[in-house]
Coordinates of C-alpha atoms and ligand atoms in Angstrom, one line a residue:
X7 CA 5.2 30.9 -215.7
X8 CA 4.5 27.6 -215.9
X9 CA 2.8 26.7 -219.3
X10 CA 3.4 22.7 -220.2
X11 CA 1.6 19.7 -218.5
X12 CA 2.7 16.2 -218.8
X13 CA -0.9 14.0 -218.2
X14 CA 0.9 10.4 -218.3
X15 CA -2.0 8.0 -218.6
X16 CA -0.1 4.8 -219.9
X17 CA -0.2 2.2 -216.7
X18 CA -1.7 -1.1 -217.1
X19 CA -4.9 -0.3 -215.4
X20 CA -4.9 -3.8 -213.8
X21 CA -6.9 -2.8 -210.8
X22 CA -9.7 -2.3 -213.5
X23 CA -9.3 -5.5 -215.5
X24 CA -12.0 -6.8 -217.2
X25 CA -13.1 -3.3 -218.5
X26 CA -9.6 -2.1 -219.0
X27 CA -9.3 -4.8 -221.5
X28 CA -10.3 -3.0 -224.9
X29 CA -10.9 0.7 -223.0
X30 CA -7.8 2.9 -221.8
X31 CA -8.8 3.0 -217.8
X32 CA -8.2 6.9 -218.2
X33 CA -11.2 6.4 -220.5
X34 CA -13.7 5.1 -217.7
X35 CA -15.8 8.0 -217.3
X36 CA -17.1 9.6 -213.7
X37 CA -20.9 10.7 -214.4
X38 CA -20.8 11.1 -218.3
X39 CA -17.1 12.5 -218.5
X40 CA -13.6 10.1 -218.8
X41 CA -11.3 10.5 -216.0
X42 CA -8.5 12.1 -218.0
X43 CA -10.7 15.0 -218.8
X44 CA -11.2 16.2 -215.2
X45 CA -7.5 16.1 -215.3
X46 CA -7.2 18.1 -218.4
X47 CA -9.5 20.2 -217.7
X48 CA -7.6 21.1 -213.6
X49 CA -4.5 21.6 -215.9
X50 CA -6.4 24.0 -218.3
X51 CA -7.8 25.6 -215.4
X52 CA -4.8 26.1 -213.6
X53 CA -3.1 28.5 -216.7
X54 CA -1.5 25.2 -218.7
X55 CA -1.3 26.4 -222.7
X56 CA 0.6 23.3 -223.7
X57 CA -0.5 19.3 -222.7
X58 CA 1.3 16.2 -223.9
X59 CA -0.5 13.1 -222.8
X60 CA 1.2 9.8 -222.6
X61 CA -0.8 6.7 -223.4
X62 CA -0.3 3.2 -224.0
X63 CA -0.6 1.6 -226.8
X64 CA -4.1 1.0 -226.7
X65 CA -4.3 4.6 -225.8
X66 CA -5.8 5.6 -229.4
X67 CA -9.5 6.2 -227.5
X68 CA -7.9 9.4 -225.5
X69 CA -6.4 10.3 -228.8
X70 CA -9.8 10.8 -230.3
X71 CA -11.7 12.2 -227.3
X72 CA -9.3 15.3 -227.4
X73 CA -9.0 15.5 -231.5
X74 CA -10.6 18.8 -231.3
X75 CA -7.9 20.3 -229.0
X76 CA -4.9 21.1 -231.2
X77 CA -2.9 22.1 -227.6
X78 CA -3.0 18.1 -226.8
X79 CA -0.1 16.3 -228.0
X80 CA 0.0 12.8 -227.5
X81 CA 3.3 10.1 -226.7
X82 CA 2.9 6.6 -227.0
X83 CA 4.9 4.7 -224.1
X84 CA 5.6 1.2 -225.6
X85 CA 6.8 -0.5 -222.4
X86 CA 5.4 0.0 -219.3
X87 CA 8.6 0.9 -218.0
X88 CA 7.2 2.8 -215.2
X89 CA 5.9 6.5 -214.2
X90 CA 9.5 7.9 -214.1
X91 CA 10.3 6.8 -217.9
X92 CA 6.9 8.2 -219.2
X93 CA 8.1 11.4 -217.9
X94 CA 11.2 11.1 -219.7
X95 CA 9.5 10.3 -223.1
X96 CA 8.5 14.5 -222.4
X97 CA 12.0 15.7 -222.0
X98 CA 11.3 17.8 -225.9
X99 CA 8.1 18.6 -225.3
X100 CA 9.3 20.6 -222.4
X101 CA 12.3 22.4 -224.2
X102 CA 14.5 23.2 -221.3
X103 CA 11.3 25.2 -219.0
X104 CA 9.7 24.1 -215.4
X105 CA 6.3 21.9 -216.4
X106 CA 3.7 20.1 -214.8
X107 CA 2.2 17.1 -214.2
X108 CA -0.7 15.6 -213.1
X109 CA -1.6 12.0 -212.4
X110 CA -4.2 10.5 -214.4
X111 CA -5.8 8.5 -212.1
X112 CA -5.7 11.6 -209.3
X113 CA -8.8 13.3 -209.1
X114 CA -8.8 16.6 -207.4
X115 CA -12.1 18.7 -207.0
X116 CA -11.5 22.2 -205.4
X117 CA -14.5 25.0 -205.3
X118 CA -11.5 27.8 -204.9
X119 CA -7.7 27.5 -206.7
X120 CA -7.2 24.1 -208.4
X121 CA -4.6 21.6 -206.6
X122 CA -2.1 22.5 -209.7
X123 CA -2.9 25.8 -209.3
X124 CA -2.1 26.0 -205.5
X125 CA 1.3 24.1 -206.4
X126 CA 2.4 26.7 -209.6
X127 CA 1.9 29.7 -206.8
X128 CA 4.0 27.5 -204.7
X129 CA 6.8 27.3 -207.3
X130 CA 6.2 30.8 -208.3
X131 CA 7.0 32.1 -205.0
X132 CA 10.0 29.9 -203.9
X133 CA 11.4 28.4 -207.2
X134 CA 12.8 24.9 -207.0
X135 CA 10.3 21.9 -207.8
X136 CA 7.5 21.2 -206.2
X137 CA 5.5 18.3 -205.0
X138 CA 1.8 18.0 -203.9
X139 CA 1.3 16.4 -200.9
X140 CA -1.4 15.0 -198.3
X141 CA -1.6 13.1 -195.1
X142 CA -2.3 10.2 -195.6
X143 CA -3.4 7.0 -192.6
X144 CA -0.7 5.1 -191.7
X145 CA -1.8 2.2 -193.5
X146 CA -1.5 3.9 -197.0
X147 CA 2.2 4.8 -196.6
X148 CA 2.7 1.6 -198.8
X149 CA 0.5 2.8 -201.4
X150 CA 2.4 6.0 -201.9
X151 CA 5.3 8.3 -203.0
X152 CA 6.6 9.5 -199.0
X153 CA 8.2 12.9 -198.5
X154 CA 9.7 13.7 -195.1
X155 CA 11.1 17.2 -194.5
X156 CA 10.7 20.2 -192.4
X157 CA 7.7 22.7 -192.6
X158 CA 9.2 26.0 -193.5
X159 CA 5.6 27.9 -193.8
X160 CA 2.0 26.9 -193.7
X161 CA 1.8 24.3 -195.8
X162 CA 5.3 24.2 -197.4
X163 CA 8.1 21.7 -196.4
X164 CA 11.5 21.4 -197.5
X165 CA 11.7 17.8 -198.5
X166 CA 15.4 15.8 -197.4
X167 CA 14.3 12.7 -198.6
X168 CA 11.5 10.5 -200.9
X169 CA 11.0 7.0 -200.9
X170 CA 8.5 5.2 -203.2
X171 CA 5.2 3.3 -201.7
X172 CA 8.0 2.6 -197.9
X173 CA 7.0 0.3 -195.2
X174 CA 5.2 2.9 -192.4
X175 CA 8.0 2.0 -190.2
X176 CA 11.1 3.1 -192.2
X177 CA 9.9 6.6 -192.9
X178 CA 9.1 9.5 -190.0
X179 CA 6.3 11.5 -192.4
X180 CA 2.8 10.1 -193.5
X181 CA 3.1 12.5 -196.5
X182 CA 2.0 11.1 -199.3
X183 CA 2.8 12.2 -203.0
X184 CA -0.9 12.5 -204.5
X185 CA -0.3 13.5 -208.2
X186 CA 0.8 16.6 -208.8
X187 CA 4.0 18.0 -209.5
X188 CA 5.7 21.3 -210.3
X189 CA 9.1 19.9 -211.6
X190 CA 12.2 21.5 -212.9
X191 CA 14.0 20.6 -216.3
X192 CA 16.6 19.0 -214.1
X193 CA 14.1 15.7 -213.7
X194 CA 15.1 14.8 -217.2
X195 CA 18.8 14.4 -216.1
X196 CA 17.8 12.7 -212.7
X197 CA 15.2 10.2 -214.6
X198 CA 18.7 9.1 -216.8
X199 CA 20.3 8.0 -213.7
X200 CA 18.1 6.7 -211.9
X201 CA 18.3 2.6 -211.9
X202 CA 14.8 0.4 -211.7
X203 CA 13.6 0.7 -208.5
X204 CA 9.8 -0.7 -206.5
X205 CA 8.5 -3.2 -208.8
X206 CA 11.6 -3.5 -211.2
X207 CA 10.2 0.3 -212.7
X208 CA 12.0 3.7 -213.2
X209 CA 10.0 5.6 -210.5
X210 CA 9.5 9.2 -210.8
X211 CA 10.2 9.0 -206.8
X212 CA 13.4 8.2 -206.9
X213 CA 14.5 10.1 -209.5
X214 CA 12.9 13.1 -207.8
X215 CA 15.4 11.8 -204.6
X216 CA 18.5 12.1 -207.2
X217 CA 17.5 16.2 -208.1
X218 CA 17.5 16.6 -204.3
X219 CA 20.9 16.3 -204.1
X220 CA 21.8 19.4 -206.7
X221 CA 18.4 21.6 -205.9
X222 CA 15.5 22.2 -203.7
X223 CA 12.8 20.2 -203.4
X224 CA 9.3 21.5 -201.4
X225 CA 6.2 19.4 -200.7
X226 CA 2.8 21.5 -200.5
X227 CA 0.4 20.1 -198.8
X228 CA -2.7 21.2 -201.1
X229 CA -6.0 21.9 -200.4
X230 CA -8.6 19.9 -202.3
X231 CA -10.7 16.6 -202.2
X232 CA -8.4 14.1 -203.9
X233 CA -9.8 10.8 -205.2
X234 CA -7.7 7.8 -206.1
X235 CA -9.3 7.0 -209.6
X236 CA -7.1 4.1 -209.9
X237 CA -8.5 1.8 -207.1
X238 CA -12.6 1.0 -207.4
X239 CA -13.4 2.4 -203.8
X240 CA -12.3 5.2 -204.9
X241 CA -13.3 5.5 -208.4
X242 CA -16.8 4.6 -206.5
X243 CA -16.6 7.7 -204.5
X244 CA -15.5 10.1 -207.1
X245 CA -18.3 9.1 -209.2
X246 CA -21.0 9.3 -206.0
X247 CA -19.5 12.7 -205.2
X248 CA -19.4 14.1 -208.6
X249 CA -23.0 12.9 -208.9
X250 CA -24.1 14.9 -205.8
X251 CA -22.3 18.3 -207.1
X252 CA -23.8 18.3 -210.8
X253 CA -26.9 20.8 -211.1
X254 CA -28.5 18.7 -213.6
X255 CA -28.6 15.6 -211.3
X256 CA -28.0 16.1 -208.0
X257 CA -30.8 16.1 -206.1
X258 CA -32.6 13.3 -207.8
X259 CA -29.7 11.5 -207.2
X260 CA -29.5 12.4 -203.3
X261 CA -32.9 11.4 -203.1
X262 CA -32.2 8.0 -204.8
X263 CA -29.4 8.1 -202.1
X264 CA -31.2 8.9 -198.9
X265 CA -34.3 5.7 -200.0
X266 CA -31.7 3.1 -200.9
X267 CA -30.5 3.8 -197.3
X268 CA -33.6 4.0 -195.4
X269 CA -34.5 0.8 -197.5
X270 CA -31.3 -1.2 -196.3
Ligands
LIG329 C1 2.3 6.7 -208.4 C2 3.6 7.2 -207.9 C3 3.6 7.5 -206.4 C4 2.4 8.4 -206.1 C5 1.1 7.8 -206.7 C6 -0.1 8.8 -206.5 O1 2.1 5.4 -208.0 O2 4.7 6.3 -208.2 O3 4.8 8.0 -205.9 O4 2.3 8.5 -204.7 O5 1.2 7.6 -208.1 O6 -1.3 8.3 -206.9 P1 1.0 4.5 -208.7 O7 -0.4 4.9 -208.1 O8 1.0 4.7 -210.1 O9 1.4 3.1 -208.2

């Protein structure tokens, strides 16, 4: 049973600069909710009892828009040392069990099992760690986490190697690593070795190539309509998609849709 998530929310949100200035960008909100609360609420969803959130310094905002949750436990990452070190700051949180973690800038909306979900079946079944995947176009292999491996079941691969945000041509897989992660205590080990790497950081990437070597590692390609928060076009279509799907706004806001389109 997985029952810890790790919500690390603590980059520098420079895509987002000049509102990222005074607000954590994992406060921005999509419709009338910040984007760290859809995240939450997946991990919530998904059977997670326990959540420890890492923010930055100026993360005190997320601090005070969960104060009312007393299973949120907050970390405060002074450097931004990259994603692999903010997952080391959890290493007590976790106390020695299998935990998850979600990206806070990943956005997943699913009508049936949540993406987390999908993955803690995956782990549940099989054991080892897990990684959520998606195929991404050729010309976003750069942007992402790569796993190549071979499919052992629908959906499930058995990953031989990782390599953090490669050129297109020096991998053989257009998997990308899209936020969420199943991962085994062993990570904490693996993060300790594992020397800066892509953008002088401590990637969670590599360090998840290092636990290869002593234990399994599976990819599952979820199901699920994954946003990249982080960048505007795709903050933009979260928040036009969420729009659409809310009761209370929907269809005045398709209709506002369909005229400024007919108007242009
Ligand atoms: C991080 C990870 C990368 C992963 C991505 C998913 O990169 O390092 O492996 O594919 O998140 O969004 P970032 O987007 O923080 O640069």
């Amino acid at each position: 049973m997985i029952k810890r998530a790790v919500i690390p929310t603590a980059g520098r949100g420079t895509r987002f600069m000049p509102a990222t200035k005074a607000i954590p960008k994992a406060m921005i909100p999509i419709v009338d909710r910040p984007t760290v609360q859809y995240v939450v609420d997946e991990a919530l969803e998904s059977g997670i009892e326990e959540i420890l959130i890492i923010i930055s310094p100026n993360g005190e905002p997320v601090k005070h828009h969960f104060d009312d949750k007393p299973n949120i436990k907050f970390v405060v990452q002074t450097e931004a040392r990259g994603l692999g070190a903010a997952i080391g700051l959890a290493r007590d949180f976790c106390a020695g069990e299998s935990f998850a973690v979600l990206l806070g800038d990943d956005v997943v909306y699913n009508a049936g099992r949540t993406a987390l979900g999908q993955l803690i079946d995956a782990h549940e079944k099989f054991g080892g760690s897990i990684i959520g995947v998606q195929t991404v176009p050729r010309e976003k292999v750069s942007s992402y986490g790569i796993a190549e491996g071979a499919q052992v079941e629908p959906r499930l691969i058995e990953v031989s190697r990782m390599v953090e945000k490669p050129n297109p041509d020096s991998v053989n897989s257009r998997l990308g690593i899209l936020g969420r992660y199943v991962l085994n205590y062993g990570i904490f080990d693996a993060i300790d070795k594992t020397q800066p790497g892509k953008g002088g950081e401590i990637q969670l990437t590599d360090a998840l190539e290092i636990l290869s070597k002593s234990e399994k590692i599976y990819a599952y390609d979820f199901e699920g309509r994954r946003y990249d928060a982080g960048n505007k076009l795709g903050f933009l279509e979260a928040a036009v998609e969420y729009a659409l799907r809310r009761e209370d706004l929907g269809e005045r806001f398709e209709n506002y849709l369909r005229g400024l389109i007919k108007f242009k």
